CSV table of C-alpha atoms in Angstrom, one decimal:
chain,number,residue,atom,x,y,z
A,6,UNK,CA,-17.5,9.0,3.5
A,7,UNK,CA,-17.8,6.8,0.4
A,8,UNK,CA,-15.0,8.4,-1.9
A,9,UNK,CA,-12.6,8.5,0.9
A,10,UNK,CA,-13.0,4.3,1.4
A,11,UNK,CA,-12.5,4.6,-2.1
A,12,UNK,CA,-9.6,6.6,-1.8
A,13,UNK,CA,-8.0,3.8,0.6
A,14,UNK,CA,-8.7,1.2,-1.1
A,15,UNK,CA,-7.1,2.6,-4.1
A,16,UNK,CA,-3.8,2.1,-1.8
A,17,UNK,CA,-4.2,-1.1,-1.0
A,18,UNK,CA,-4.8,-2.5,-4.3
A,19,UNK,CA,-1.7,-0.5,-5.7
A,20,UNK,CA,0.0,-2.8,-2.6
A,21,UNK,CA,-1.5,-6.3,-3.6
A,22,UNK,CA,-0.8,-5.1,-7.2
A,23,UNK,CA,3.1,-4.2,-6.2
A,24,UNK,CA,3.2,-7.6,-4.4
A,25,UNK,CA,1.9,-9.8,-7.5
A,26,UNK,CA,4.7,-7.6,-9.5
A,27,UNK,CA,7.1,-8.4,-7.3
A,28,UNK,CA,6.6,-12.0,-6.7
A,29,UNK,CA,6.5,-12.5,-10.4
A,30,UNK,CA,9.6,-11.0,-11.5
A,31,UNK,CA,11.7,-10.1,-9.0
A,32,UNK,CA,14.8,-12.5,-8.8
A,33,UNK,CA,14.9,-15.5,-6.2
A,34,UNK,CA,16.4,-13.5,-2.8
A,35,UNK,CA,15.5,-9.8,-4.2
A,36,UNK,CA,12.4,-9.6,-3.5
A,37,UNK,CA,13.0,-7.9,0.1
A,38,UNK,CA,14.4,-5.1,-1.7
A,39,UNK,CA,11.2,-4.4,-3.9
A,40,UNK,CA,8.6,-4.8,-0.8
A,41,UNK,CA,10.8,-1.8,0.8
A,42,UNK,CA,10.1,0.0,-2.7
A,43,UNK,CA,6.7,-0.9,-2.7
A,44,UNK,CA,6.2,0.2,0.5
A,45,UNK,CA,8.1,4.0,-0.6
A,46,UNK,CA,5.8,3.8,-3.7
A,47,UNK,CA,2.9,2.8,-1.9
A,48,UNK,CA,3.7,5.7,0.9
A,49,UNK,CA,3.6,8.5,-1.7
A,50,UNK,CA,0.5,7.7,-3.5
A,51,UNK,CA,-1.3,7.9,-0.1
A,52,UNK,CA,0.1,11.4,0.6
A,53,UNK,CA,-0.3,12.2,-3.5
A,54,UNK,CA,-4.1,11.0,-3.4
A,55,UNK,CA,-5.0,12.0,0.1
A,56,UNK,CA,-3.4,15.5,-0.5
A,57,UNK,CA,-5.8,15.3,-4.1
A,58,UNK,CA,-9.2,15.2,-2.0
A,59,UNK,CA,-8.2,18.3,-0.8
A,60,UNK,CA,-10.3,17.6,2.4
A,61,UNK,CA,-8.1,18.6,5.2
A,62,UNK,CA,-10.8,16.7,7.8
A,63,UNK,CA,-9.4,13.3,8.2
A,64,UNK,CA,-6.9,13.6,6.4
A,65,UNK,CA,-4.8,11.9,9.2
A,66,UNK,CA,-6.9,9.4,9.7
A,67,UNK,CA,-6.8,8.2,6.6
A,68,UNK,CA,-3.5,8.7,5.6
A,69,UNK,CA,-3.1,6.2,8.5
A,70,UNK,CA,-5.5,4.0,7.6
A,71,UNK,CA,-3.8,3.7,3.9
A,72,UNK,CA,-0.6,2.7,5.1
A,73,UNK,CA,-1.6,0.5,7.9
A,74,UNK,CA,-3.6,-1.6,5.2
A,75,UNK,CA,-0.6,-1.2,2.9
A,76,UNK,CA,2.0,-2.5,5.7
A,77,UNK,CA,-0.5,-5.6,6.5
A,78,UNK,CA,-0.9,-6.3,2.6
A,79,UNK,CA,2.8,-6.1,2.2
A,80,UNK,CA,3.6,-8.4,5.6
A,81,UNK,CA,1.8,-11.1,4.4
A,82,UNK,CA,3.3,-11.2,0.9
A,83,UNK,CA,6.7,-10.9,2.7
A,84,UNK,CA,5.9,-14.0,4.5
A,85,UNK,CA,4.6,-16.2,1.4
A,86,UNK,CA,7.8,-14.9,0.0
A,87,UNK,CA,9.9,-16.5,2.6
A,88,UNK,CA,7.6,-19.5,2.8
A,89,UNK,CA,8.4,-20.3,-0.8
A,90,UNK,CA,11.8,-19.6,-0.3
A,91,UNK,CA,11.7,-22.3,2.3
A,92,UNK,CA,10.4,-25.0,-0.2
């Protein structure tokens, strides 16, 4: 059960990573537009690493797993986006 945490977590810090990216360089008002890539870029690394264990038990639940962590990581960048586009 170990390398599939692993495997997950992997996602999610290619999401934080894609949100630090995108804070940091995407132009003031753009930055909508790269979540929604990070969140297609994020979506197919889950199914390209998931499909990679080659472990058809779970594969589901983790798949699930992966992009519900990656839409909560993504969320809350989206909203300190729009906080700071507020100040």
């Amino acid at each position: 059960m170990k390398w599939q945490w692993r495997s997950i977590g992997l996602v999610w810090a290619f999401a934080v990573v894609c949100s630090v990216l995108t804070g940091a360089l995407a132009a003031p008002g753009h930055s909508i537009v790269w979540i929604g890539l990070s969140l297609a870029g994020c979506t197919i690394a889950t199914l390209s690493i998931q499909l990679a264990t080659g472990q058809k038990e779970g594969y589901v639940h983790r798949v699930t797993v992966s992009l519900v962590g990656v839409v909560v990581v993504l969320a809350a960048a989206t909203g300190i986006f729009a906080l700071a586009g507020l100040l």
